Amino acid sequence: MPLENFGSILNFAEELESQDQEFYAIAAANPSCSQHKDLFDQFAADAKKNIKHVQRTRRENVTEMILEPIRNF
């Protein structure tokens, strides 16, 4: 995935956070990880908050991400 502008970087960040959330949800549901379930649930909740933050940032800065290309990121 080429990271050429603000929007593509935020899309990449959202994708990573979504994968993190999915991983932690699966780990929390795994019976062999039951002693760390609360920790994994908290990590999944944090990832969900991060996704919302990235989405809000994208919405609030739509003008800047269209106008400014990013090189060599």
Short mmCIF file of C-alpha atoms in Angstrom, two decimals, residues 16-30 33 36-48 50:
data_model
loop_
_atom_site.label_atom_id
_atom_site.label_comp_id
_atom_site.label_asym_id
_atom_site.label_seq_id
_atom_site.Cartn_x
_atom_site.Cartn_y
_atom_site.Cartn_z
CA LEU A 16 -3.66 -1.77 11.62
CA GLU A 17 -5.91 -0.85 14.53
CA SER A 18 -8.70 -3.04 13.12
CA GLN A 19 -6.32 -5.98 12.89
CA ASP A 20 -5.13 -5.31 16.45
CA GLN A 21 -8.71 -5.21 17.71
CA GLU A 22 -9.52 -8.50 15.98
CA PHE A 23 -6.38 -10.16 17.35
CA TYR A 24 -7.10 -9.10 20.93
CA ALA A 25 -10.76 -10.15 20.68
CA ILE A 26 -9.70 -13.60 19.49
CA ALA A 27 -7.06 -13.84 22.23
CA ALA A 28 -9.62 -12.85 24.88
CA ALA A 29 -11.97 -15.58 23.65
CA ASN A 30 -9.23 -18.23 23.66
CA CYS A 33 -5.54 -17.26 27.58
CA HIS A 36 -5.30 -12.57 30.67
CA LYS A 37 -8.85 -12.08 29.32
CA ASP A 38 -9.35 -8.72 31.05
CA LEU A 39 -6.09 -7.39 29.64
CA PHE A 40 -6.94 -8.50 26.10
CA ASP A 41 -10.45 -7.04 26.42
CA GLN A 42 -8.93 -3.71 27.46
CA PHE A 43 -6.50 -3.79 24.52
CA ALA A 44 -9.41 -4.48 22.14
CA ALA A 45 -11.38 -1.57 23.61
CA ASP A 46 -8.35 0.71 23.24
CA ALA A 47 -7.97 -0.32 19.60
CA LYS A 48 -11.65 0.49 19.01
CA ASN A 50 -8.05 4.44 18.28
#
